[in-house]
mmCIF file of C-alpha atoms in Angstrom:
data_model
loop_
_atom_site.group_PDB
_atom_site.id
_atom_site.type_symbol
_atom_site.label_atom_id
_atom_site.label_comp_id
_atom_site.label_asym_id
_atom_site.label_seq_id
_atom_site.Cartn_x
_atom_site.Cartn_y
_atom_site.Cartn_z
ATOM 1 C CA UNK A 1 -10.524 -7.641 11.112
ATOM 2 C CA UNK A 2 -11.304 -3.972 10.586
ATOM 3 C CA UNK A 3 -9.087 -0.984 9.838
ATOM 4 C CA UNK A 4 -9.711 0.185 13.403
ATOM 5 C CA UNK A 5 -8.385 -3.108 14.771
ATOM 6 C CA UNK A 6 -5.082 -2.767 12.916
ATOM 7 C CA UNK A 7 -4.730 0.941 13.683
ATOM 8 C CA UNK A 8 -5.138 0.028 17.368
ATOM 9 C CA UNK A 9 -2.245 -2.438 16.909
ATOM 10 C CA UNK A 10 -0.220 0.385 15.361
ATOM 11 C CA UNK A 11 -1.164 2.608 18.327
ATOM 12 C CA UNK A 12 0.303 -0.009 20.671
ATOM 13 C CA UNK A 13 3.537 0.200 18.661
ATOM 14 C CA UNK A 14 3.402 4.007 18.822
ATOM 15 C CA UNK A 15 3.060 3.774 22.614
ATOM 16 C CA UNK A 16 6.323 1.783 22.696
ATOM 17 C CA UNK A 17 7.969 4.649 20.814
ATOM 18 C CA UNK A 18 6.460 7.151 23.261
ATOM 19 C CA UNK A 19 7.787 5.168 26.228
ATOM 20 C CA UNK A 20 11.258 5.091 24.614
ATOM 21 C CA UNK A 21 11.346 8.853 24.105
ATOM 22 C CA UNK A 22 10.726 8.534 20.355
ATOM 23 C CA UNK A 23 8.135 10.403 18.312
ATOM 24 C CA UNK A 24 5.132 8.085 18.780
ATOM 25 C CA UNK A 25 4.474 6.595 15.366
ATOM 26 C CA UNK A 26 3.621 2.937 14.909
ATOM 27 C CA UNK A 27 3.080 0.775 11.843
ATOM 28 C CA UNK A 28 1.663 -2.689 11.187
ATOM 29 C CA UNK A 29 1.769 -4.570 7.866
ATOM 30 C CA UNK A 30 -0.938 -7.151 7.177
ATOM 31 C CA UNK A 31 -1.494 -9.578 4.320
ATOM 32 C CA UNK A 32 -4.338 -12.081 4.060
ATOM 33 C CA UNK A 33 -5.334 -11.363 7.671
ATOM 34 C CA UNK A 34 -1.852 -12.194 8.968
ATOM 35 C CA UNK A 35 0.392 -9.597 10.609
ATOM 36 C CA UNK A 36 3.700 -9.639 8.732
ATOM 37 C CA UNK A 37 5.460 -6.882 10.648
ATOM 38 C CA UNK A 38 5.092 -4.380 13.478
ATOM 39 C CA UNK A 39 7.389 -1.456 14.155
ATOM 40 C CA UNK A 40 7.688 1.902 15.856
ATOM 41 C CA UNK A 41 9.961 4.908 15.390
ATOM 42 C CA UNK A 42 13.522 4.239 16.552
ATOM 43 C CA UNK A 43 15.315 7.312 15.188
ATOM 44 C CA UNK A 44 16.863 8.269 18.548
ATOM 45 C CA UNK A 45 17.532 4.707 19.674
ATOM 46 C CA UNK A 46 19.361 3.744 16.469
ATOM 47 C CA UNK A 47 20.810 7.210 15.789
ATOM 48 C CA UNK A 48 19.333 6.896 12.314
ATOM 49 C CA UNK A 49 17.016 9.495 10.744
ATOM 50 C CA UNK A 50 15.609 6.808 8.424
ATOM 51 C CA UNK A 51 14.456 4.536 11.282
ATOM 52 C CA UNK A 52 10.808 5.504 10.912
ATOM 53 C CA UNK A 53 8.116 2.990 11.819
ATOM 54 C CA UNK A 54 7.102 2.537 8.168
ATOM 55 C CA UNK A 55 10.663 1.855 6.973
ATOM 56 C CA UNK A 56 11.349 -0.621 9.775
ATOM 57 C CA UNK A 57 8.046 -2.413 9.170
ATOM 58 C CA UNK A 58 8.654 -2.605 5.407
ATOM 59 C CA UNK A 59 12.146 -4.057 5.911
ATOM 60 C CA UNK A 60 10.790 -6.647 8.318
ATOM 61 C CA UNK A 61 7.970 -7.629 5.942
ATOM 62 C CA UNK A 62 10.352 -7.881 2.953
ATOM 63 C CA UNK A 63 12.648 -10.154 4.956
ATOM 64 C CA UNK A 64 9.778 -12.292 6.192
ATOM 65 C CA UNK A 65 8.347 -12.830 2.700
ATOM 66 C CA UNK A 66 11.659 -12.901 0.843
ATOM 67 C CA UNK A 67 10.272 -10.297 -1.544
ATOM 68 C CA UNK A 68 10.897 -6.630 -2.290
ATOM 69 C CA UNK A 69 7.285 -5.920 -3.235
ATOM 70 C CA UNK A 70 4.078 -6.042 -1.175
ATOM 71 C CA UNK A 71 1.219 -5.600 -3.685
ATOM 72 C CA UNK A 72 -1.174 -7.756 -1.643
ATOM 73 C CA UNK A 73 -0.371 -6.187 1.728
ATOM 74 C CA UNK A 74 -1.767 -3.259 3.700
ATOM 75 C CA UNK A 75 0.158 -0.967 6.008
ATOM 76 C CA UNK A 76 -1.560 0.671 8.986
ATOM 77 C CA UNK A 77 0.206 3.764 10.318
ATOM 78 C CA UNK A 78 -0.808 6.040 13.171
ATOM 79 C CA UNK A 79 0.369 9.221 11.411
ATOM 80 C CA UNK A 80 0.441 10.372 7.774
ATOM 81 C CA UNK A 81 3.693 9.180 6.183
ATOM 82 C CA UNK A 82 6.483 11.672 5.567
ATOM 83 C CA UNK A 83 7.911 12.171 2.087
ATOM 84 C CA UNK A 84 10.726 9.635 2.710
ATOM 85 C CA UNK A 85 8.256 6.988 3.840
ATOM 86 C CA UNK A 86 5.920 7.800 0.938
ATOM 87 C CA UNK A 87 8.850 7.056 -1.379
ATOM 88 C CA UNK A 88 9.570 3.754 0.358
ATOM 89 C CA UNK A 89 5.879 2.843 0.160
ATOM 90 C CA UNK A 90 5.909 3.708 -3.549
ATOM 91 C CA UNK A 91 8.854 1.388 -4.224
ATOM 92 C CA UNK A 92 7.322 -1.397 -2.134
ATOM 93 C CA UNK A 93 4.253 -1.364 -4.414
ATOM 94 C CA UNK A 94 2.168 -1.893 -1.286
ATOM 95 C CA UNK A 95 -1.494 -2.479 -2.089
ATOM 96 C CA UNK A 96 -3.069 -0.300 0.562
ATOM 97 C CA UNK A 97 -2.078 2.456 2.976
ATOM 98 C CA UNK A 98 -4.259 3.293 5.981
ATOM 99 C CA UNK A 99 -3.285 6.006 8.426
ATOM 100 C CA UNK A 100 -4.763 7.734 11.431
ATOM 101 C CA UNK A 101 -4.000 11.420 11.779
ATOM 102 C CA UNK A 102 -2.607 13.997 9.384
ATOM 103 C CA UNK A 103 0.869 15.457 9.867
ATOM 104 C CA UNK A 104 0.569 19.080 8.779
ATOM 105 C CA UNK A 105 4.266 19.796 9.347
ATOM 106 C CA UNK A 106 6.029 16.726 7.910
ATOM 107 C CA UNK A 107 3.404 14.702 6.054
ATOM 108 C CA UNK A 108 3.817 13.825 2.377
ATOM 109 C CA UNK A 109 0.844 16.044 1.381
ATOM 110 C CA UNK A 110 2.622 19.197 2.503
ATOM 111 C CA UNK A 111 5.700 18.407 0.445
ATOM 112 C CA UNK A 112 3.848 17.154 -2.609
ATOM 113 C CA UNK A 113 1.509 20.125 -2.681
ATOM 114 C CA UNK A 114 4.409 22.594 -2.372
ATOM 115 C CA UNK A 115 5.404 21.704 -5.934
ATOM 116 C CA UNK A 116 1.967 21.186 -7.373
ATOM 117 C CA UNK A 117 1.369 24.818 -8.235
ATOM 118 C CA UNK A 118 -1.900 26.582 -7.436
ATOM 119 C CA UNK A 119 -3.884 23.343 -7.178
ATOM 120 C CA UNK A 120 -2.387 21.574 -4.179
ATOM 121 C CA UNK A 121 -2.711 17.873 -3.483
ATOM 122 C CA UNK A 122 -6.087 17.372 -1.820
ATOM 123 C CA UNK A 123 -6.484 15.373 1.335
ATOM 124 C CA UNK A 124 -7.974 11.905 0.780
ATOM 125 C CA UNK A 125 -10.962 12.912 2.897
ATOM 126 C CA UNK A 126 -11.797 15.512 0.227
ATOM 127 C CA UNK A 127 -13.006 12.775 -2.109
ATOM 128 C CA UNK A 128 -16.510 11.395 -2.014
ATOM 129 C CA UNK A 129 -15.588 7.845 -2.936
ATOM 130 C CA UNK A 130 -13.164 5.628 -4.738
ATOM 131 C CA UNK A 131 -15.444 5.839 -7.770
ATOM 132 C CA UNK A 132 -14.798 9.592 -8.072
ATOM 133 C CA UNK A 133 -11.059 9.327 -8.699
ATOM 134 C CA UNK A 134 -9.499 6.398 -10.543
ATOM 135 C CA UNK A 135 -6.098 5.919 -12.058
ATOM 136 C CA UNK A 136 -6.421 5.334 -15.806
ATOM 137 C CA UNK A 137 -5.898 1.753 -16.872
ATOM 138 C CA UNK A 138 -5.874 0.293 -13.367
ATOM 139 C CA UNK A 139 -9.322 1.098 -12.024
ATOM 140 C CA UNK A 140 -7.708 1.896 -8.673
ATOM 141 C CA UNK A 141 -8.553 5.065 -6.815
ATOM 142 C CA UNK A 142 -8.463 6.965 -3.576
ATOM 143 C CA UNK A 143 -10.469 5.293 -0.806
ATOM 144 C CA UNK A 144 -13.389 7.075 0.734
ATOM 145 C CA UNK A 145 -13.426 8.161 4.348
ATOM 146 C CA UNK A 146 -16.274 7.433 6.706
ATOM 147 C CA UNK A 147 -18.493 10.473 7.014
ATOM 148 C CA UNK A 148 -16.958 12.202 3.996
ATOM 149 C CA UNK A 149 -19.812 11.473 1.610
ATOM 150 C CA UNK A 150 -20.947 15.093 1.590
ATOM 151 C CA UNK A 151 -17.504 16.510 0.739
ATOM 152 C CA UNK A 152 -17.261 17.905 -2.773
ATOM 153 C CA UNK A 153 -14.775 16.522 -5.284
ATOM 154 C CA UNK A 154 -11.983 19.089 -5.570
ATOM 155 C CA UNK A 155 -11.776 20.963 -8.865
ATOM 156 C CA UNK A 156 -8.203 19.731 -9.388
ATOM 157 C CA UNK A 157 -9.508 16.161 -9.506
ATOM 158 C CA UNK A 158 -11.097 14.898 -12.660
ATOM 159 C CA UNK A 159 -12.867 11.588 -13.189
ATOM 160 C CA UNK A 160 -10.491 8.954 -14.493
ATOM 161 C CA UNK A 161 -7.365 10.453 -12.912
ATOM 162 C CA UNK A 162 -5.687 10.428 -9.521
ATOM 163 C CA UNK A 163 -4.847 13.839 -8.063
ATOM 164 C CA UNK A 164 -1.376 15.015 -9.084
ATOM 165 C CA UNK A 165 1.154 14.529 -7.764
ATOM 166 C CA UNK A 166 0.252 11.085 -6.417
ATOM 167 C CA UNK A 167 3.300 9.933 -4.395
ATOM 168 C CA UNK A 168 2.339 6.269 -4.138
ATOM 169 C CA UNK A 169 2.303 3.433 -6.635
ATOM 170 C CA UNK A 170 -0.582 3.804 -9.127
ATOM 171 C CA UNK A 171 -2.238 0.630 -7.804
ATOM 172 C CA UNK A 172 -2.024 1.683 -4.156
ATOM 173 C CA UNK A 173 -5.217 2.777 -2.428
ATOM 174 C CA UNK A 174 -5.244 5.156 0.500
ATOM 175 C CA UNK A 175 -7.517 5.614 3.508
ATOM 176 C CA UNK A 176 -6.931 8.262 6.161
ATOM 177 C CA UNK A 177 -8.646 9.412 9.322
ATOM 178 C CA UNK A 178 -9.001 5.994 10.976
ATOM 179 C CA UNK A 179 -9.017 6.636 14.749
ATOM 180 C CA UNK A 180 -7.560 10.057 13.927
ATOM 181 C CA UNK A 181 -8.396 11.587 17.304
ATOM 182 C CA UNK A 182 -6.663 8.821 19.257
ATOM 183 C CA UNK A 183 -3.605 8.960 17.018
ATOM 184 C CA UNK A 184 -3.425 12.756 17.251
ATOM 185 C CA UNK A 185 -3.874 12.690 21.045
ATOM 186 C CA UNK A 186 -0.792 10.507 21.494
ATOM 187 C CA UNK A 187 1.302 12.854 19.322
ATOM 188 C CA UNK A 188 0.026 15.936 21.176
ATOM 189 C CA UNK A 189 0.756 14.345 24.547
ATOM 190 C CA UNK A 190 4.295 13.507 23.444
ATOM 191 C CA UNK A 191 5.125 17.019 22.271
ATOM 192 C CA UNK A 192 3.392 18.611 25.263
ATOM 193 C CA UNK A 193 5.590 16.528 27.591
ATOM 194 C CA UNK A 194 8.694 17.765 25.714
ATOM 195 C CA UNK A 195 7.988 21.456 26.316
#
């Protein structure tokens, strides 16, 4: 199965959130081709500001596997994780994070770059390929984005190092922009209907 396939599954979860009056974010966790968990935002339903799709999916996957770590799993999320979810993903040691659209207001990049000084945390799509940026000692780097091959490597990134600050586990790889337009359209429709 492709990244697009699993992001479409996450979009179906996000649609459930939309229909429930929740911010439409969906998440799916997959390991060895098997879906371990699916979830959508339930902040309003549960009266819990931590009930984000990512957190609910992680909890479900941990319970299913009887483990607190997911190094061999991938999470597919419709929207860039917030700082809280980035922290949960860090502690889960999840192997791979794939998300659809950026969240300029609440995404982890905004909060990480606010403390990074003049060189802010670059978007994953700023990197040419995984080979450009690798964490020392692990050989793991930032995943490349389709169509981003002509983007220059940011000056803040040096070969052999991940961009700082990297909010995820050092062995976690990241891919963004998968079905970004579809993911963004659902968010825009939700907020437009709230005005």
